[in-house]
Coordinates of C-alpha atoms in Angstrom, one line a residue:
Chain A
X1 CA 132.6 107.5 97.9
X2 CA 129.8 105.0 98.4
X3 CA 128.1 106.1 95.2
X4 CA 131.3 105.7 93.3
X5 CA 131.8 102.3 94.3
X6 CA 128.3 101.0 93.5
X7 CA 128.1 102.8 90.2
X8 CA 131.7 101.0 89.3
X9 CA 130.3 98.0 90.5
X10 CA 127.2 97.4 88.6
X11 CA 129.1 99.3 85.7
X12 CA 131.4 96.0 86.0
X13 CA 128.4 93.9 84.5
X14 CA 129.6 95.4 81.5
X15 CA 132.9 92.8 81.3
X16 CA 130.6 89.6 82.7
X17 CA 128.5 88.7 86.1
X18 CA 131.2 88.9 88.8
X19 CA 131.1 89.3 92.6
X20 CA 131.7 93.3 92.7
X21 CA 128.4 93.5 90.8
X22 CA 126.1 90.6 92.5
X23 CA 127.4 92.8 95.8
X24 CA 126.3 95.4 94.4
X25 CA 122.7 94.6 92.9
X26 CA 122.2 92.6 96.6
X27 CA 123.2 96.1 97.8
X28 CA 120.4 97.8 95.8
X29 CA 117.6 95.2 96.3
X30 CA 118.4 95.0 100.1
X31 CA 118.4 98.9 100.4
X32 CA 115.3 99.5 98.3
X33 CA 113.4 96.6 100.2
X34 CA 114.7 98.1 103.4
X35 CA 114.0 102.0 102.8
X36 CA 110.5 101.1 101.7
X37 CA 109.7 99.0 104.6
X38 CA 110.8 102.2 106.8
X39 CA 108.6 104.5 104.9
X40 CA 105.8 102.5 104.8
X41 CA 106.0 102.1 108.9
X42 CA 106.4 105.4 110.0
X43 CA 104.9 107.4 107.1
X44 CA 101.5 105.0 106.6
X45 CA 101.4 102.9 109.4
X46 CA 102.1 104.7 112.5
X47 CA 100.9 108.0 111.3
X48 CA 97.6 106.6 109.6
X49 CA 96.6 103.7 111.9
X50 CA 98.1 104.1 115.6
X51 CA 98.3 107.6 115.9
X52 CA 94.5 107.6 115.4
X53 CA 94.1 106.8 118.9
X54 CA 96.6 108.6 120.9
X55 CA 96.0 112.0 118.9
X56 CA 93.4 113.7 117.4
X57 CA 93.7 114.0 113.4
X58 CA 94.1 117.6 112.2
X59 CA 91.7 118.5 108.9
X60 CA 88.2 116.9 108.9
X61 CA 87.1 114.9 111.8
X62 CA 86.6 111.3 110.9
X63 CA 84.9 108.9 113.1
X64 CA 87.7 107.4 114.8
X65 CA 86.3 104.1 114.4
X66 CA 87.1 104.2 111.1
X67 CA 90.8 103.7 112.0
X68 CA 90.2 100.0 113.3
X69 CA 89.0 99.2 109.4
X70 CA 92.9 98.9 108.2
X71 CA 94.3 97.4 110.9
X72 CA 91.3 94.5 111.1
X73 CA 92.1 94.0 107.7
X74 CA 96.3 93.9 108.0
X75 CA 95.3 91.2 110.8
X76 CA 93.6 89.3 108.4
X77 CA 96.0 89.2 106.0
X78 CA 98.4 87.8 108.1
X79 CA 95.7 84.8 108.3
X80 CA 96.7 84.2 104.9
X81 CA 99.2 81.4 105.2
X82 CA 96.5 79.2 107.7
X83 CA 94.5 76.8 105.3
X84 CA 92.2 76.9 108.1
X85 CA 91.8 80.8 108.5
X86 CA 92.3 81.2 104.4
X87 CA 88.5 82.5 103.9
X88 CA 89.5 85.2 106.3
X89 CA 92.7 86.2 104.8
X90 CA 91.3 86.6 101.3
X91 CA 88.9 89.3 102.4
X92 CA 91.7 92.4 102.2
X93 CA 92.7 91.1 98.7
X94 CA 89.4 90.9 98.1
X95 CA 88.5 94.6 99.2
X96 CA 91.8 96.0 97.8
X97 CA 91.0 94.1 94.3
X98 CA 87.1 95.3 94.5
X99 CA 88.1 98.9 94.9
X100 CA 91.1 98.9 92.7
X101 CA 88.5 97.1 89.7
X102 CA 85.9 99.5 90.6
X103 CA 88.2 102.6 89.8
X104 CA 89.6 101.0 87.3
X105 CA 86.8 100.5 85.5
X106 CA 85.1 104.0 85.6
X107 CA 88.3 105.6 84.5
X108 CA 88.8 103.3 81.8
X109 CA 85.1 104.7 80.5
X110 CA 85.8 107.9 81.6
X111 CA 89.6 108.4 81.2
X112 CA 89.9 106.3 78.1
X113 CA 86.8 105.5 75.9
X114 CA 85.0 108.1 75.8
X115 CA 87.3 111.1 75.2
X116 CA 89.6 108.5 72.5
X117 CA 86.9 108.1 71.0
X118 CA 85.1 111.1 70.6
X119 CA 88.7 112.3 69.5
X120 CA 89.3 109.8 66.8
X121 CA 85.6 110.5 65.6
X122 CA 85.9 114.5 65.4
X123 CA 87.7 114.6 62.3
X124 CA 85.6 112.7 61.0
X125 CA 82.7 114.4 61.5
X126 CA 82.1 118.0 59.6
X127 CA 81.3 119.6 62.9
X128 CA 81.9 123.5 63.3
X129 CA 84.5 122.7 65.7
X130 CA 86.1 120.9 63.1
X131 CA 86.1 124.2 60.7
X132 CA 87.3 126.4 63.3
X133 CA 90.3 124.6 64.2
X134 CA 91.0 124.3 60.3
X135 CA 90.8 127.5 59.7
X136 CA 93.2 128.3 63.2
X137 CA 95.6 125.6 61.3
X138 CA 95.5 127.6 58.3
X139 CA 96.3 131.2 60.3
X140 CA 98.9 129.9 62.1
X141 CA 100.7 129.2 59.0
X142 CA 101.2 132.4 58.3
X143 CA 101.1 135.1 55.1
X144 CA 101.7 132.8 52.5
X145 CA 99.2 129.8 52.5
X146 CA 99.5 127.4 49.5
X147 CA 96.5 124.8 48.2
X148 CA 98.5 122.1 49.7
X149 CA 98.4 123.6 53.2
X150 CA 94.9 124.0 53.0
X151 CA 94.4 120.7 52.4
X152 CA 96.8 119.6 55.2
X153 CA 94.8 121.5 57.2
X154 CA 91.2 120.7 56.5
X155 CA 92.4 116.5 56.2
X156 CA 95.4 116.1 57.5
X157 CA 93.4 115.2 61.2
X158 CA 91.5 113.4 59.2
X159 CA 94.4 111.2 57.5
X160 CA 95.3 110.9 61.1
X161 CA 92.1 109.4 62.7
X162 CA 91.9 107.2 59.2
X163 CA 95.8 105.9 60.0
X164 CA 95.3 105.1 63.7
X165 CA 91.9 103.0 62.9
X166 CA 93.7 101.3 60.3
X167 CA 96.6 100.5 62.6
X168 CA 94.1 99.3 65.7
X169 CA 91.9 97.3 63.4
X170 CA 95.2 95.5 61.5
X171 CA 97.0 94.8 64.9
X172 CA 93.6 93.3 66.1
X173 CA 93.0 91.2 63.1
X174 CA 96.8 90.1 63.3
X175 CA 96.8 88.3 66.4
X176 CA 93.1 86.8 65.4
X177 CA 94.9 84.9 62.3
X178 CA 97.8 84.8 62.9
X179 CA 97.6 80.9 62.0
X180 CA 95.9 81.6 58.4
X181 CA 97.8 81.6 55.2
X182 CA 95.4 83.7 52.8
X183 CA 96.8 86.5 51.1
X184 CA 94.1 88.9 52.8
X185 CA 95.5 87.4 56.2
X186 CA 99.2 87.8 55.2
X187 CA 98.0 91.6 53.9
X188 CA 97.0 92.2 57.3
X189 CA 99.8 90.8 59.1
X190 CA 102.2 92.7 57.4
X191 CA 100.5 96.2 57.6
X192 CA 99.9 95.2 61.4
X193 CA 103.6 94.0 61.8
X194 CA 104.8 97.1 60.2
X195 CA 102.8 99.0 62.7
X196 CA 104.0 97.0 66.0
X197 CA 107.6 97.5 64.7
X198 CA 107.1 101.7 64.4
X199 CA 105.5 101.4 67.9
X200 CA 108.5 99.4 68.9
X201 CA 111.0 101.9 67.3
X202 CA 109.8 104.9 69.0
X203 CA 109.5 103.4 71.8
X204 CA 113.1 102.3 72.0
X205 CA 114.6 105.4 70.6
X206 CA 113.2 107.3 73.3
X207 CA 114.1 104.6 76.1
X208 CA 117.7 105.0 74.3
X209 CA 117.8 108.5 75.3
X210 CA 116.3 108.4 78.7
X211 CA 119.2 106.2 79.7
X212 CA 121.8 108.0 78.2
X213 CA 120.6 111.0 80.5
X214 CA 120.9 108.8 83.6
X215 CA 124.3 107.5 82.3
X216 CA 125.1 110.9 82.1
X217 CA 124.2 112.3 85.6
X218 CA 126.1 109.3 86.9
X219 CA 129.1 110.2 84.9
X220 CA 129.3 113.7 85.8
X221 CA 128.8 112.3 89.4
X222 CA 131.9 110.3 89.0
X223 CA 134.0 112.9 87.4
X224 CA 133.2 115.6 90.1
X225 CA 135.6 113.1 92.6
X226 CA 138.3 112.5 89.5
X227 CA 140.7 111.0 92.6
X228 CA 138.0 109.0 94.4
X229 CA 136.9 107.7 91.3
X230 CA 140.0 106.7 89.5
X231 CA 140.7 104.8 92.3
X232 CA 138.0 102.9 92.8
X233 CA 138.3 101.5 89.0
X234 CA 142.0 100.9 89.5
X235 CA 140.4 98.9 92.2
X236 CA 137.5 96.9 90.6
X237 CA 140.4 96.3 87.5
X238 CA 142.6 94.9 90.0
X239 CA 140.0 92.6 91.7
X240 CA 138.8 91.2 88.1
X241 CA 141.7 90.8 87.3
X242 CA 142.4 88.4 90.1
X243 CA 139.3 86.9 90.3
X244 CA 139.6 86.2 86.6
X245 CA 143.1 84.0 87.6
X246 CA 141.6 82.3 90.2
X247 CA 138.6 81.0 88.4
X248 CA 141.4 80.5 85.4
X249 CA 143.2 78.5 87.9
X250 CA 140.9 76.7 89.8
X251 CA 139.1 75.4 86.5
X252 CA 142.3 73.9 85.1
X253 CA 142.2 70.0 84.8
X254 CA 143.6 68.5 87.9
X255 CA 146.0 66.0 86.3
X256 CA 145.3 62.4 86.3
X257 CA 146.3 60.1 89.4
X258 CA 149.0 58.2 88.0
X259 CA 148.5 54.0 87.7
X260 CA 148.4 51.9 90.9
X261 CA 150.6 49.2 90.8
X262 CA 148.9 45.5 90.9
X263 CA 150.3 43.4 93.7
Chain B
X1 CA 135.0 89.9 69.8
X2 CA 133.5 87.9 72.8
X3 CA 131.0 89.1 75.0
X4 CA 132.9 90.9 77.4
X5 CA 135.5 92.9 75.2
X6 CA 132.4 94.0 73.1
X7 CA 130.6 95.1 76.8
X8 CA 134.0 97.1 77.8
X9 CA 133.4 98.9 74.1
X10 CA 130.3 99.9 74.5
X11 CA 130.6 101.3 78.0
X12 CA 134.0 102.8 77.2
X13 CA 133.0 104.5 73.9
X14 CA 129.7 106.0 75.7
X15 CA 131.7 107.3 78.4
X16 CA 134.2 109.0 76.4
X17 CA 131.7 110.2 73.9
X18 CA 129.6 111.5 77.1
X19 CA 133.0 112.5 78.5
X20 CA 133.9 114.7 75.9
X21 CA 130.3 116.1 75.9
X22 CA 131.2 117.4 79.6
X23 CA 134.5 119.4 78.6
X24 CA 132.7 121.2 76.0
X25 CA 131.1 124.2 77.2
X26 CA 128.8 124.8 74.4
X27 CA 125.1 123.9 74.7
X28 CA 123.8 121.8 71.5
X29 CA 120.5 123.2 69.4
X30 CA 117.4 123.0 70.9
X31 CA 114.1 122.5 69.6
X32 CA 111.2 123.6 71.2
X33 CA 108.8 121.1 70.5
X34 CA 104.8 122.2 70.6
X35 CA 103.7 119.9 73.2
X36 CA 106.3 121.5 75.3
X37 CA 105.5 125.5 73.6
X38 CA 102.0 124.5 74.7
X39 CA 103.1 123.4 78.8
X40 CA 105.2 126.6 79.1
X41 CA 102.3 128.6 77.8
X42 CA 99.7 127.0 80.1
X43 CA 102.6 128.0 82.9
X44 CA 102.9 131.1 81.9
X45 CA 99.2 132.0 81.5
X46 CA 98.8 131.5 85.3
X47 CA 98.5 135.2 87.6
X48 CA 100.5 135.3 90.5
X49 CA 98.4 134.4 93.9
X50 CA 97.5 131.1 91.5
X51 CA 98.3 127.9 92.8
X52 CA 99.8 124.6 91.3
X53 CA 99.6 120.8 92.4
X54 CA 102.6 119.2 91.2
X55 CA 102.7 115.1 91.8
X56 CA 106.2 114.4 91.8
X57 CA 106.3 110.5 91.1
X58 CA 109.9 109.5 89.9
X59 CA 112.4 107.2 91.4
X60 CA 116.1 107.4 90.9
X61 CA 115.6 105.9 87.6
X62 CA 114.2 108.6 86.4
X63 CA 115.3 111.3 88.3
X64 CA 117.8 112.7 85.6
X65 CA 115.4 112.8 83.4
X66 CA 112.6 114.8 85.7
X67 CA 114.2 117.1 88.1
X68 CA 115.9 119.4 85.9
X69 CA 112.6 120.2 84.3
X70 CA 111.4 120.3 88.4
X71 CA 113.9 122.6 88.5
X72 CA 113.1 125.4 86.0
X73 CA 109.4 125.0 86.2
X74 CA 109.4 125.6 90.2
X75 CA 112.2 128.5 89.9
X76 CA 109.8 130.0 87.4
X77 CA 106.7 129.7 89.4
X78 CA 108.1 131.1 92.6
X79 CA 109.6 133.8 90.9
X80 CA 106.2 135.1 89.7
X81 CA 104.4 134.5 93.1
X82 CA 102.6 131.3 91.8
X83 CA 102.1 128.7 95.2
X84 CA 103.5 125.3 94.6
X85 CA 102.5 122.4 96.3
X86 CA 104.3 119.2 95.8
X87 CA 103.0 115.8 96.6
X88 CA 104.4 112.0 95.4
X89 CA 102.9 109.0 94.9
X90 CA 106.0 107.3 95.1
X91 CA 108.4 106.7 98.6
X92 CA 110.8 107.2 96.5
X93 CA 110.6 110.5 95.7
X94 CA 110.6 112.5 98.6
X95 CA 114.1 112.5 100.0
X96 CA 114.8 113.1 96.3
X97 CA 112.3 116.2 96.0
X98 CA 113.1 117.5 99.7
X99 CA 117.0 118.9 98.7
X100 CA 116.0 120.2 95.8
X101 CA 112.9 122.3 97.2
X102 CA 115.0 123.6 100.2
X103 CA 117.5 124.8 97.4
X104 CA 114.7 126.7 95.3
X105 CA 113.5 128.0 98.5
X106 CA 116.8 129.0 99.6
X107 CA 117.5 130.7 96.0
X108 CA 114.2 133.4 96.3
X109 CA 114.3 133.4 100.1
X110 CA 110.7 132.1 99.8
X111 CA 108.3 131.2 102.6
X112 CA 107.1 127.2 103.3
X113 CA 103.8 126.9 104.0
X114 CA 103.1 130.1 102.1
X115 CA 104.7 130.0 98.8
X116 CA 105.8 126.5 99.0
X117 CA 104.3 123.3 100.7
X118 CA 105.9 119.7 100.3
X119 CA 103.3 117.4 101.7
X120 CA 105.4 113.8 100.9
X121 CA 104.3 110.5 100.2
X122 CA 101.1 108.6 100.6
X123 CA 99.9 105.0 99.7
X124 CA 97.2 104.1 97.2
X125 CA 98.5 105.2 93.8
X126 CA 95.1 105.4 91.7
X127 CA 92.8 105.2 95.6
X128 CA 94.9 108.2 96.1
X129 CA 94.6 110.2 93.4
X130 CA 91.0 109.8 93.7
X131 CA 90.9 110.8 97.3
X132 CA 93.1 113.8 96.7
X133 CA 90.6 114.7 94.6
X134 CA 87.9 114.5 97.0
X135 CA 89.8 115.6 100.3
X136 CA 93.6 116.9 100.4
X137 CA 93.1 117.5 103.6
X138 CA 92.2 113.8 104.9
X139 CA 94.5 112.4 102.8
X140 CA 97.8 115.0 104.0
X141 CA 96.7 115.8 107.4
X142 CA 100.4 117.1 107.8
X143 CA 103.5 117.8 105.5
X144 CA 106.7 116.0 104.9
X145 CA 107.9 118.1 108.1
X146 CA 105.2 117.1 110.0
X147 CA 103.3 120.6 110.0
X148 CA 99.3 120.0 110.2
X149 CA 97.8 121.2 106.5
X150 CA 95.3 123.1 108.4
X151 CA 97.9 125.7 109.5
X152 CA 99.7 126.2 106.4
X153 CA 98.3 129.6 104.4
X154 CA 98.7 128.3 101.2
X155 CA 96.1 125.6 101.4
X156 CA 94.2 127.6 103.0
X157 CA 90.5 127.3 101.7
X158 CA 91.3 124.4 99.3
X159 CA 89.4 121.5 99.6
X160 CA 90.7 118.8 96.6
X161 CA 92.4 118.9 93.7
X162 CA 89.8 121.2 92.0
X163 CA 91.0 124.4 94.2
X164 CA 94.2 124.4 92.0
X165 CA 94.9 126.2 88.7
X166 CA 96.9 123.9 87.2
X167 CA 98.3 119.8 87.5
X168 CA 101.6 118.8 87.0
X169 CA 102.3 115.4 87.7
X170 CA 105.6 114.6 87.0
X171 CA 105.9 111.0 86.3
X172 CA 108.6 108.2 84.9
X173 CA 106.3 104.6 85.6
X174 CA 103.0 103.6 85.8
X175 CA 100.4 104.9 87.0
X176 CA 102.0 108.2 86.2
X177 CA 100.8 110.6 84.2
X178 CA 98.0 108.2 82.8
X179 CA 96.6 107.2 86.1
X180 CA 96.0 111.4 86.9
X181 CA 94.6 111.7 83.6
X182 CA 92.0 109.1 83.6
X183 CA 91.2 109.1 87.3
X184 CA 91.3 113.2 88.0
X185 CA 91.1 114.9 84.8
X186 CA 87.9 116.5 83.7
X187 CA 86.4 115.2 87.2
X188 CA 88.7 117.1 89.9
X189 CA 90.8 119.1 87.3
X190 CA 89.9 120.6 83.7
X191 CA 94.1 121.9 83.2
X192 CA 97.0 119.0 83.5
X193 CA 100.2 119.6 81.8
X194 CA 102.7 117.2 82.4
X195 CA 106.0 116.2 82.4
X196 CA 107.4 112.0 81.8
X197 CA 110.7 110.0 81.0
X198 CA 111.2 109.7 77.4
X199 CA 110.2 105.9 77.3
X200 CA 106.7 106.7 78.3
X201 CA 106.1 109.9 75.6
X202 CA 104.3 107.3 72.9
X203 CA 101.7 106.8 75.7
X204 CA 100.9 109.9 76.0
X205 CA 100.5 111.4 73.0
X206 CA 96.7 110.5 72.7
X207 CA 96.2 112.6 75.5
X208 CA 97.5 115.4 74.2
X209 CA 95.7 114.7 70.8
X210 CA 92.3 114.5 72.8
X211 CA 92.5 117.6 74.8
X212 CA 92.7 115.6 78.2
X213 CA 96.2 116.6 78.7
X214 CA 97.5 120.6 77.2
X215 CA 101.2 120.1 77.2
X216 CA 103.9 117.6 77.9
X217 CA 107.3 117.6 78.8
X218 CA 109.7 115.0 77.3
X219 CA 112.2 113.5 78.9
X220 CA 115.9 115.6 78.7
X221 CA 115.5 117.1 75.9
X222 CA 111.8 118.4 76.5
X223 CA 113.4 119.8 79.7
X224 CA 116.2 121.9 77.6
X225 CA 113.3 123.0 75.4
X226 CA 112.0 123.8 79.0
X227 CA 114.6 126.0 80.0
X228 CA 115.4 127.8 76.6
X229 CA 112.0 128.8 77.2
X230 CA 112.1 130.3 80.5
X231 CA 115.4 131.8 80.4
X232 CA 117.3 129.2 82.6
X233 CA 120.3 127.5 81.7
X234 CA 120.4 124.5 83.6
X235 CA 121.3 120.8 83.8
X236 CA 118.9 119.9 80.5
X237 CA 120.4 122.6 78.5
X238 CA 124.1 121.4 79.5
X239 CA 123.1 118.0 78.6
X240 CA 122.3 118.0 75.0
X241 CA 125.8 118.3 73.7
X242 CA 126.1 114.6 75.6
X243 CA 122.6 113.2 73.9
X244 CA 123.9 114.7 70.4
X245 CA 127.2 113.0 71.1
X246 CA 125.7 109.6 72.6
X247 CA 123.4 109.5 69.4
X248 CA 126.1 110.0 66.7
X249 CA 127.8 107.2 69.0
X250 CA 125.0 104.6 68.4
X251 CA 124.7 105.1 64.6
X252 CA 128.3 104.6 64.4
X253 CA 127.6 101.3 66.3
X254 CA 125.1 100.8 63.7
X255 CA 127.1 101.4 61.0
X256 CA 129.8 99.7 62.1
X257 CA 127.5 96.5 62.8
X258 CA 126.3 96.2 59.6
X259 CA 129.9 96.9 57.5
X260 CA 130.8 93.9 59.8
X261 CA 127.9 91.5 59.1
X262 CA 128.9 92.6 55.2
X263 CA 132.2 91.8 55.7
X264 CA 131.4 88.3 57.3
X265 CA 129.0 87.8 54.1
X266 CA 132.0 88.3 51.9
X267 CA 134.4 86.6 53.2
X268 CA 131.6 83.5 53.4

């Protein structure tokens, strides 16, 4: 019942921004805020930090001086809003941003650089490795292997190292002169536009089809209860309905007071 | 057509075009795309006794998009004796992983702690990942039931993340997918396959390119591809008669859109 009624609600947006669905989006904000606070106390806090004390931690055994590290640090936070105290408080964002930067950083060079690179470069390069997986192309193919899937084969990784250098190095140089009229600078803009827009596309093709999944599970949600459900719209229809008068009503002109008579 | 009338439109004809999807009981075409032929084969390629860390990070956002692949992949892996072990970065997850476990564990009358182990939520996102890595045991010292890690068989003898045969996070936001790749991947873990909400499938894709990632599963229709492959006719499968239907819906939109804005061009 309760999911019925807040999917009807926010499915109310649809008409215009009404009651039933601010109630509704409150409802979800409120509960999210509030289900993650709960989590966070009882799953992190107490089990992580107070518990450290009262029972001995099953796995490895950790100094248990190590458990006062989080809490002096939440108890510095909570300095935060003191200008006086202000230093203090910054030294668990600090921490938290030092660590977070620090793994950031070697995964980015790890992670990211190193193996994009070396993968846009092995085409490129007329290693063995690169033969062998041309030739694995070419037997996957099957019996009948024409010139031109040879050639898809031996370049086509190739055409597509060559494509995505082309579309970093034009998207780059697009927001760098963006301001400059030159044809070369218009060249580039366009072929960097061109490739933001594909990017875009895709993008929003696939987002289109995630969300018709979710609309999907919801509506086979609703259709499950067929009497709960048809209700609950004959409801919200009724309330808009109303609601719509009222406002109709209440933001008709008052009519003018008529003339007061001079003495 | 003002705003609201043209926002009643598009809800209604989606619904009945997703409607009408429902009472048919055929299931649309699927393709099998290779990203996802390459995830089932990693899968597949595993010997029972094997075990598999799956990082369950979705919300309900993205939960219709992500479970029913959950689904098949865990009924698949219990079935051939493979251990699962399920963690989530997100506090979302968990009470939305925890029914659907109990069911898959009801369904082969398997054993928890032996051939399944659900150890929950924990904070950190990337900190985590990293410390998983390291120590699963520091990080879990007990399970989303509250069992100590140390007494459950099936981690027993693992120390991180590179005692498992296989990765599988499982991811529809940010870090996701990305964060386990660059942070774990060819430090903890050589094998990740993975599965990710449709939006997020353009991100990916260099991964797969590179090698750093050996098979990905797509959204709703990657998860039909999913189950056509296994043998399991599921939620996915049941749901691409609806995507056909919803797409047809939106060129028709489209169509209709610009016929209009010709129209209006006329007449002007």
């Amino acid at each position: 019942m309760i999911p019925t009624l807040l999917t009807v609600a926010l499915l109310t947006l649809l008409y215009r921004d009404n009651p039933l669905s601010r109630f509704a989006t409150s409802v979800l904000v409120g509960v999210s805020i509030g289900y993650v606070t709960v989590v966070q106390v009882h799953q992190v806090l107490v089990p992580k930090v107070m518990a450290w004390w009262s029972v001995a931690p099953p796995g490895p055994a950790l100094p248990r001086v190590l458990g006062v590290v989080p809490v002096v640090l939440c108890l510095l936070l909570l300095l935060h809003p003191w200008r006086r105290w202000r230093g203090l408080g910054r030294l668990p964002i600090a921490w938290v941003v030092g660590c977070y930067a620090g793994l950031g950083a070697v995964a980015a060079v790890r992670g990211q650089i190193v193996p994009q690179l070396t993968a846009l470069m092995r085409p490129v390069l007329p290693t063995a490795e690169t033969k062998v997986a041309a030739a694995a192309c070419v037997a996957g193919l099957g019996a009948e292997v024409t010139t031109l899937d040879r050639w898809t084969c031996r370049f086509g990784p190739l055409a597509n190292a060559a494509v995505s250098v082309v579309g970093v190095v034009t998207v780059l140089l697009m927001f760098r002169y963006r301001a400059s009229d030159s044809p070369l600078a218009r060249g580039i803009r366009g072929v960097g536009w061109s490739f933001l827009m594909v990017a875009f596309a895709t993008t929003l093709a696939y987002r289109f089809g995630g969300h018709v999944a979710v609309a999907q599970a919801r509506l086979d949600a609703l259709l499950e209860q067929p009497a709960i459900t048809a209700s609950v719209i004959t409801g919200a229809v009724v309330f808009l309905v109303a609601w719509r008068r009222r406002g109709a009503a209440s933001d008709a002109p008052t009519p003018a007071p008529p003339p007061s008579e001079s003495p | 057509m003002n705003r609201g009338a043209q926002g009643w439109g598009w809800g209604l004809g989606l619904a009945v075009a997703l409607g009408f999807a429902r009472v048919l009981t055929c299931a649309g075409p699927v393709a099998v795309p290779p990203a996802t032929q390459a995830a089932f084969d990693q899968l597949q390629a595993l010997p029972a006794g094997a075990r598999v860390l799956v990082a369950a990070d979705y919300d309900a956002a993205t939960a219709a998009e992500l479970e029913p692949f959950l689904a098949a992949m865990t009924h698949d892996l219990i079935a051939r004796d493979v251990g699962v072990v399920v963690l989530s970065l997100s506090p979302e997850a968990p009470p939305l992983v925890a029914p659907l476990l109990d069911e898959i564990v009801a369904a082969h009358g398997a054993k928890r702690g032996t051939d399944l182990v659900h150890l929950g939520y924990v904070p950190g996102l990337s900190a985590a990942m990293v410390a998983t890595g390291d120590a699963l045991g520091i990080v879990f010292p007990r399970d989303f039931r509250g069992t100590p890690t140390a007494d459950l068989p099936l981690l027993a003898g693992v120390g991180g993340l590179a005692d498992f045969d296989l990765l599988v996070p499982l991811a529809g936001g940010r870090p996701g997918v990305e964060g386990w790749l660059v942070h774990v991947q060819g430090r903890f873990v050589r094998n990740v396959v993975a599965a990710t909400a449709s939006e997020l499938a353009p991100e990916l894709a260099p991964y797969l390119d590179s090698g750093q990632l050996q098979g990905l599963v797509t959204g709703i229709q990657g998860a039909a591809a999913f189950e056509r492959l296994v043998g399991r006719v599921g939620v996915a499968t049941q749901a691409t008669v609806g995507q056909s239907l919803a797409h047809l819906f939106l060129l028709g939109v489209v169509a209709f859109a610009v016929w209009r804005r010709r129209e209006k061009g006329r007449r002007s």
